[in-house]
PDB file of C-alpha atoms in Angstrom:
ATOM      1  CA  LEU A  11      -9.593 103.381  -7.329  1.00 30.00           C
ATOM      2  CA  SER A  12      -8.001 103.039  -3.911  1.00 33.00           C
ATOM      3  CA  MET A  13      -7.210  99.506  -2.746  1.00 31.00           C
ATOM      4  CA  ARG A  14      -6.456 100.584   0.827  1.00 36.00           C
ATOM      5  CA  ARG A  15      -7.531  98.255   3.597  1.00 36.00           C
ATOM      6  CA  ILE A  16     -10.982  99.066   4.958  1.00 35.00           C
ATOM      7  CA  PRO A  17     -11.044  99.078   8.779  1.00 43.00           C
ATOM      8  CA  MET A  18     -13.003  96.349  10.538  1.00 51.00           C
ATOM      9  CA  ASN A  19     -16.570  97.235  11.415  1.00 71.00           C
ATOM     10  CA  LYS A  20     -16.909  98.470  14.959  1.00 83.00           C
ATOM     11  CA  GLY A  21     -18.948  96.635  17.530  1.00 91.00           C
ATOM     12  CA  ARG A  22     -21.926  98.104  19.311  1.00 95.00           C
ATOM     13  CA  VAL A  23     -22.619  99.159  22.875  1.00 97.00           C
ATOM     14  CA  PHE A  24     -25.872  97.742  24.248  1.00 98.00           C
ATOM     15  CA  ILE A  25     -27.266  99.402  27.352  1.00 98.00           C
ATOM     16  CA  ILE A  26     -29.597  97.355  29.558  1.00 98.00           C
ATOM     17  CA  SER A  27     -31.681  98.845  32.347  1.00 97.00           C
ATOM     18  CA  GLY A  28     -34.642  97.697  34.352  1.00 96.00           C
ATOM     19  CA  PRO A  29     -36.145  98.224  37.778  1.00 94.00           C
ATOM     20  CA  SER A  30     -35.857  95.943  40.746  1.00 90.00           C
ATOM     21  CA  GLY A  31     -38.479  93.268  40.161  1.00 91.00           C
ATOM     22  CA  SER A  32     -37.994  93.113  36.400  1.00 94.00           C
ATOM     23  CA  GLY A  33     -35.894  89.932  36.644  1.00 93.00           C
ATOM     24  CA  LYS A  34     -33.025  91.636  34.849  1.00 94.00           C
ATOM     25  CA  ASP A  35     -30.164  89.626  36.370  1.00 91.00           C
ATOM     26  CA  THR A  36     -31.781  86.260  35.649  1.00 94.00           C
ATOM     27  CA  LEU A  37     -32.549  87.368  32.100  1.00 96.00           C
ATOM     28  CA  MET A  38     -28.965  88.465  31.504  1.00 95.00           C
ATOM     29  CA  LYS A  39     -27.642  85.053  32.566  1.00 95.00           C
ATOM     30  CA  LYS A  40     -29.924  83.417  30.020  1.00 97.00           C
ATOM     31  CA  VAL A  41     -28.867  85.901  27.319  1.00 97.00           C
ATOM     32  CA  PHE A  42     -25.173  85.114  27.854  1.00 96.00           C
ATOM     33  CA  GLU A  43     -25.951  81.395  27.568  1.00 96.00           C
ATOM     34  CA  LYS A  44     -27.567  82.008  24.187  1.00 96.00           C
ATOM     35  CA  ALA A  45     -25.016  84.568  22.948  1.00 94.00           C
ATOM     36  CA  PRO A  46     -21.660  83.880  24.658  1.00 93.00           C
ATOM     37  CA  ASP A  47     -19.793  86.138  22.206  1.00 93.00           C
ATOM     38  CA  ILE A  48     -21.329  89.241  23.796  1.00 95.00           C
ATOM     39  CA  LEU A  49     -18.967  90.912  26.262  1.00 97.00           C
ATOM     40  CA  PHE A  50     -20.085  92.286  29.628  1.00 96.00           C
ATOM     41  CA  SER A  51     -18.799  95.567  31.042  1.00 97.00           C
ATOM     42  CA  ILE A  52     -17.345  95.170  34.544  1.00 97.00           C
ATOM     43  CA  SER A  53     -18.296  98.115  36.754  1.00 96.00           C
ATOM     44  CA  SER A  54     -15.960  99.773  39.249  1.00 97.00           C
ATOM     45  CA  ILE A  55     -17.357 100.241  42.742  1.00 97.00           C
ATOM     46  CA  THR A  56     -16.051 101.493  46.083  1.00 97.00           C
ATOM     47  CA  ARG A  57     -18.228  99.510  48.494  1.00 94.00           C
ATOM     48  CA  PRO A  58     -16.833  96.416  50.253  1.00 93.00           C
ATOM     49  CA  MET A  59     -17.199  93.039  48.576  1.00 92.00           C
ATOM     50  CA  ARG A  60     -20.211  91.051  49.761  1.00 90.00           C
ATOM     51  CA  VAL A  61     -20.458  87.339  50.502  1.00 88.00           C
ATOM     52  CA  GLY A  62     -20.786  85.414  47.267  1.00 88.00           C
ATOM     53  CA  GLU A  63     -19.215  88.142  45.116  1.00 89.00           C
ATOM     54  CA  ALA A  64     -15.901  87.759  43.292  1.00 90.00           C
ATOM     55  CA  GLU A  65     -13.474  90.366  42.021  1.00 91.00           C
ATOM     56  CA  GLY A  66     -13.885  90.978  38.308  1.00 90.00           C
ATOM     57  CA  GLU A  67     -17.086  88.940  37.937  1.00 91.00           C
ATOM     58  CA  LYS A  68     -19.554  91.807  37.926  1.00 91.00           C
ATOM     59  CA  TYR A  69     -17.566  94.467  39.769  1.00 94.00           C
ATOM     60  CA  ASN A  70     -14.017  95.645  40.286  1.00 96.00           C
ATOM     61  CA  PHE A  71     -13.732  96.715  43.932  1.00 97.00           C
ATOM     62  CA  ILE A  72     -11.464  99.748  44.172  1.00 97.00           C
ATOM     63  CA  SER A  73     -10.620 102.469  46.665  1.00 96.00           C
ATOM     64  CA  ARG A  74     -12.471 105.750  46.840  1.00 96.00           C
ATOM     65  CA  GLU A  75      -9.217 107.536  46.026  1.00 96.00           C
ATOM     66  CA  ARG A  76      -8.716 105.508  42.850  1.00 97.00           C
ATOM     67  CA  PHE A  77     -12.319 106.123  41.783  1.00 97.00           C
ATOM     68  CA  GLU A  78     -11.990 109.876  42.252  1.00 97.00           C
ATOM     69  CA  GLU A  79      -8.791 109.714  40.217  1.00 97.00           C
ATOM     70  CA  MET A  80     -10.747 107.995  37.423  1.00 97.00           C
ATOM     71  CA  ILE A  81     -13.340 110.781  37.525  1.00 97.00           C
ATOM     72  CA  ALA A  82     -10.633 113.459  37.342  1.00 97.00           C
ATOM     73  CA  ASN A  83      -8.920 111.715  34.410  1.00 97.00           C
ATOM     74  CA  ASP A  84     -12.184 111.203  32.472  1.00 96.00           C
ATOM     75  CA  GLU A  85     -11.783 107.420  32.607  1.00 97.00           C
ATOM     76  CA  LEU A  86     -15.486 106.690  33.090  1.00 97.00           C
ATOM     77  CA  LEU A  87     -18.426 106.563  30.708  1.00 97.00           C
ATOM     78  CA  GLU A  88     -20.801 107.129  33.604  1.00 98.00           C
ATOM     79  CA  HIS A  89     -20.705 107.228  37.360  1.00 97.00           C
ATOM     80  CA  ASN A  90     -22.978 107.850  40.299  1.00 95.00           C
ATOM     81  CA  VAL A  91     -23.166 107.643  44.080  1.00 93.00           C
ATOM     82  CA  PHE A  92     -25.377 105.179  45.932  1.00 86.00           C
ATOM     83  CA  VAL A  93     -25.547 104.997  49.733  1.00 84.00           C
ATOM     84  CA  GLY A  94     -22.262 106.879  49.952  1.00 90.00           C
ATOM     85  CA  ASN A  95     -20.371 104.627  47.530  1.00 95.00           C
ATOM     86  CA  TYR A  96     -19.212 105.407  44.010  1.00 97.00           C
ATOM     87  CA  TYR A  97     -19.978 103.098  41.118  1.00 96.00           C
ATOM     88  CA  GLY A  98     -19.377 103.557  37.414  1.00 98.00           C
ATOM     89  CA  THR A  99     -18.419 102.157  34.013  1.00 98.00           C
ATOM     90  CA  PRO A 100     -14.733 102.331  32.963  1.00 98.00           C
ATOM     91  CA  LYS A 101     -14.380 103.790  29.481  1.00 97.00           C
ATOM     92  CA  ALA A 102     -11.299 102.005  28.088  1.00 97.00           C
ATOM     93  CA  PRO A 103     -12.540  98.357  28.138  1.00 96.00           C
ATOM     94  CA  VAL A 104     -15.763  99.366  26.384  1.00 97.00           C
ATOM     95  CA  LEU A 105     -14.126 101.452  23.660  1.00 96.00           C
ATOM     96  CA  ASN A 106     -11.400  98.846  23.099  1.00 96.00           C
ATOM     97  CA  ALA A 107     -13.975  96.080  22.636  1.00 95.00           C
ATOM     98  CA  VAL A 108     -16.076  98.151  20.241  1.00 94.00           C
ATOM     99  CA  ASN A 109     -13.024  99.130  18.205  1.00 92.00           C
ATOM    100  CA  ASP A 110     -12.144  95.420  17.953  1.00 93.00           C
ATOM    101  CA  GLY A 111     -15.554  94.737  16.402  1.00 90.00           C
ATOM    102  CA  LYS A 112     -17.101  93.187  19.522  1.00 94.00           C
ATOM    103  CA  ASN A 113     -20.471  93.923  21.107  1.00 96.00           C
ATOM    104  CA  MET A 114     -20.435  95.132  24.712  1.00 97.00           C
ATOM    105  CA  LEU A 115     -23.366  94.950  27.129  1.00 97.00           C
ATOM    106  CA  ILE A 116     -23.495  97.526  29.922  1.00 98.00           C
ATOM    107  CA  GLU A 117     -25.963  97.152  32.782  1.00 96.00           C
ATOM    108  CA  VAL A 118     -26.788 100.544  34.315  1.00 96.00           C
ATOM    109  CA  ASP A 119     -29.683 102.400  35.882  1.00 95.00           C
ATOM    110  CA  VAL A 120     -31.510 105.074  33.912  1.00 96.00           C
ATOM    111  CA  ASN A 121     -29.179 107.822  35.116  1.00 96.00           C
ATOM    112  CA  GLY A 122     -26.164 105.882  33.888  1.00 97.00           C
ATOM    113  CA  ALA A 123     -27.890 105.174  30.580  1.00 98.00           C
ATOM    114  CA  TYR A 124     -28.412 108.872  29.911  1.00 97.00           C
ATOM    115  CA  GLN A 125     -24.747 109.586  30.687  1.00 97.00           C
ATOM    116  CA  ILE A 126     -23.518 106.859  28.331  1.00 97.00           C
ATOM    117  CA  LEU A 127     -25.799 107.994  25.503  1.00 97.00           C
ATOM    118  CA  GLU A 128     -24.328 111.477  25.749  1.00 96.00           C
ATOM    119  CA  LYS A 129     -20.861 110.022  25.079  1.00 96.00           C
ATOM    120  CA  ILE A 130     -21.905 107.175  22.736  1.00 96.00           C
ATOM    121  CA  PRO A 131     -25.020 108.379  20.878  1.00 95.00           C
ATOM    122  CA  ASP A 132     -25.229 105.256  18.694  1.00 94.00           C
ATOM    123  CA  ALA A 133     -25.447 102.915  21.690  1.00 96.00           C
ATOM    124  CA  VAL A 134     -28.568 100.723  21.639  1.00 97.00           C
ATOM    125  CA  SER A 135     -30.680 100.997  24.789  1.00 98.00           C
ATOM    126  CA  ILE A 136     -32.902  98.134  25.985  1.00 98.00           C
ATOM    127  CA  PHE A 137     -35.286  98.400  28.925  1.00 98.00           C
ATOM    128  CA  ILE A 138     -36.447  95.281  30.773  1.00 98.00           C
ATOM    129  CA  MET A 139     -40.080  95.629  31.772  1.00 97.00           C
ATOM    130  CA  PRO A 140     -42.132  93.553  34.221  1.00 95.00           C
ATOM    131  CA  PRO A 141     -45.303  92.176  32.589  1.00 94.00           C
ATOM    132  CA  SER A 142     -47.700  93.966  34.946  1.00 94.00           C
ATOM    133  CA  LEU A 143     -47.921  96.095  38.067  1.00 92.00           C
ATOM    134  CA  GLU A 144     -49.337  93.158  40.008  1.00 92.00           C
ATOM    135  CA  ILE A 145     -46.398  90.908  39.104  1.00 92.00           C
ATOM    136  CA  LEU A 146     -43.957  93.720  39.867  1.00 92.00           C
ATOM    137  CA  LYS A 147     -45.478  94.116  43.341  1.00 90.00           C
ATOM    138  CA  ALA A 148     -45.338  90.350  43.916  1.00 89.00           C
ATOM    139  CA  ARG A 149     -41.666  90.190  42.906  1.00 88.00           C
ATOM    140  CA  LEU A 150     -40.771  93.140  45.127  1.00 87.00           C
ATOM    141  CA  THR A 151     -42.624  91.637  48.070  1.00 86.00           C
ATOM    142  CA  GLY A 152     -40.473  88.503  47.792  1.00 75.00           C
ATOM    143  CA  ARG A 153     -40.768  86.227  50.785  1.00 57.00           C
ATOM    144  CA  GLY A 154     -42.814  88.729  52.741  1.00 66.00           C
ATOM    145  CA  THR A 155     -40.070  89.335  55.311  1.00 63.00           C
ATOM    146  CA  ASP A 156     -39.533  93.030  54.476  1.00 74.00           C
ATOM    147  CA  GLU A 157     -41.447  95.838  56.121  1.00 83.00           C
ATOM    148  CA  GLN A 158     -44.153  97.519  54.042  1.00 85.00           C
ATOM    149  CA  SER A 159     -42.235 100.798  54.070  1.00 86.00           C
ATOM    150  CA  VAL A 160     -39.263  99.063  52.402  1.00 83.00           C
ATOM    151  CA  ILE A 161     -41.506  97.472  49.784  1.00 85.00           C
ATOM    152  CA  ASP A 162     -43.214 100.801  49.102  1.00 88.00           C
ATOM    153  CA  LYS A 163     -39.833 102.464  48.604  1.00 89.00           C
ATOM    154  CA  ARG A 164     -38.771  99.765  46.137  1.00 88.00           C
ATOM    155  CA  LEU A 165     -42.042 100.119  44.237  1.00 92.00           C
ATOM    156  CA  PHE A 166     -41.743 103.906  44.053  1.00 93.00           C
ATOM    157  CA  GLU A 167     -38.209 103.631  42.675  1.00 92.00           C
ATOM    158  CA  ALA A 168     -39.253 100.928  40.198  1.00 94.00           C
ATOM    159  CA  LEU A 169     -42.090 103.095  38.878  1.00 95.00           C
ATOM    160  CA  ARG A 170     -39.728 106.060  38.593  1.00 95.00           C
ATOM    161  CA  GLU A 171     -37.413 103.993  36.392  1.00 96.00           C
ATOM    162  CA  ILE A 172     -40.303 102.630  34.325  1.00 96.00           C
ATOM    163  CA  SER A 173     -41.387 106.211  33.600  1.00 97.00           C
ATOM    164  CA  CYS A 174     -38.060 106.609  31.749  1.00 97.00           C
ATOM    165  CA  ALA A 175     -38.593 103.525  29.566  1.00 97.00           C
ATOM    166  CA  LYS A 176     -40.058 105.686  26.778  1.00 97.00           C
ATOM    167  CA  ASP A 177     -36.563 107.065  26.154  1.00 97.00           C
ATOM    168  CA  TYR A 178     -35.118 103.626  25.332  1.00 98.00           C
ATOM    169  CA  ASP A 179     -34.801 102.120  21.853  1.00 97.00           C
ATOM    170  CA  TYR A 180     -36.362  98.764  22.771  1.00 97.00           C
ATOM    171  CA  ILE A 181     -38.612  97.288  25.443  1.00 98.00           C
ATOM    172  CA  VAL A 182     -38.346  93.613  26.420  1.00 98.00           C
ATOM    173  CA  VAL A 183     -41.145  92.337  28.656  1.00 97.00           C
ATOM    174  CA  ASN A 184     -39.763  89.716  31.021  1.00 97.00           C
ATOM    175  CA  ASP A 185     -42.789  87.475  31.508  1.00 95.00           C
ATOM    176  CA  ASP A 186     -41.547  84.141  30.176  1.00 96.00           C
ATOM    177  CA  LEU A 187     -37.766  83.958  30.658  1.00 96.00           C
ATOM    178  CA  GLU A 188     -37.009  81.924  27.537  1.00 97.00           C
ATOM    179  CA  THR A 189     -39.097  84.191  25.315  1.00 97.00           C
ATOM    180  CA  ALA A 190     -37.608  87.371  26.773  1.00 98.00           C
ATOM    181  CA  ALA A 191     -34.056  86.059  26.300  1.00 98.00           C
ATOM    182  CA  ASN A 192     -34.793  85.160  22.674  1.00 98.00           C
ATOM    183  CA  GLU A 193     -36.230  88.627  22.073  1.00 98.00           C
ATOM    184  CA  PHE A 194     -33.190  90.256  23.642  1.00 97.00           C
ATOM    185  CA  VAL A 195     -30.786  88.217  21.500  1.00 97.00           C
ATOM    186  CA  SER A 196     -32.877  89.021  18.415  1.00 97.00           C
ATOM    187  CA  ILE A 197     -32.360  92.745  19.008  1.00 97.00           C
ATOM    188  CA  ILE A 198     -28.617  92.216  19.113  1.00 95.00           C
ATOM    189  CA  SER A 199     -28.685  89.943  16.064  1.00 93.00           C
ATOM    190  CA  VAL A 200     -30.738  92.254  13.846  1.00 93.00           C
ATOM    191  CA  ASP A 201     -28.533  95.213  14.725  1.00 92.00           C
ATOM    192  CA  LYS A 202     -25.719  93.797  12.593  1.00 87.00           C
ATOM    193  CA  PHE A 203     -27.852  94.391   9.490  1.00 87.00           C
ATOM    194  CA  LYS A 204     -28.216  98.133  10.116  1.00 87.00           C
ATOM    195  CA  THR A 205     -26.602 100.349   7.509  1.00 86.00           C
ATOM    196  CA  ASP A 206     -24.025 101.891   9.815  1.00 81.00           C
ATOM    197  CA  ARG A 207     -22.772  98.398  10.666  1.00 80.00           C
ATOM    198  CA  ASN A 208     -22.200  97.594   6.990  1.00 80.00           C
ATOM    199  CA  LEU A 209     -20.262 100.602   5.765  1.00 81.00           C
ATOM    200  CA  GLU A 210     -17.202  98.370   5.380  1.00 79.00           C
ATOM    201  CA  LEU A 211     -18.975  96.275   2.756  1.00 82.00           C
ATOM    202  CA  ILE A 212     -20.299  99.336   0.915  1.00 86.00           C
ATOM    203  CA  ASN A 213     -16.900 101.030   0.859  1.00 86.00           C
ATOM    204  CA  LYS A 214     -15.084  97.849  -0.106  1.00 85.00           C
ATOM    205  CA  ILE A 215     -17.245  97.381  -3.186  1.00 88.00           C
ATOM    206  CA  LEU A 216     -17.108 101.034  -4.197  1.00 91.00           C
ATOM    207  CA  ASN A 217     -13.342 101.279  -3.739  1.00 88.00           C
ATOM    208  CA  LYS A 218     -12.777  98.330  -6.059  1.00 75.00           C
TER     209      LYS A 218
END
């Protein structure tokens, strides 16, 4: 029987989406505290850097010309336009991490999630859900300084995204932060026991 070296198991791409008001960003911070070995995909974006942002923390700020070059060269897993600015997920860092056996978390909206799943069908998709409509409305209202028309627009968009949640593999309800973070990490942890993540072990035994 062949004694050739079996390649290292690949990592997994985890897609996270959730509407404004789901508490997604706060939840992600807690998840990375609990599972620091998970990598985070840095998005490329063409809008100017805002106060409090840092290059390479959540975004790489690039020129419109460079972004359009990335589109032409098929360097993106997904991309979209928002308020006249491009944003998207560079392909190479994600594929390199997965090939090195590391898990990569990509935060995208539902449109981006569909694009990624077309290219990486075995990616695991997780949708962050608010616990109720009432709590969603309260979170979107915030301090009460926004006009009602702005709040209504946010709510409409949030409900549009929630209508797509049925297409995701998992739903995590972000009611209690600690509980939601533990549930999220559990999804990532249990994934390593799936059959397609253990082909190395199967092949190693059979080849000996």
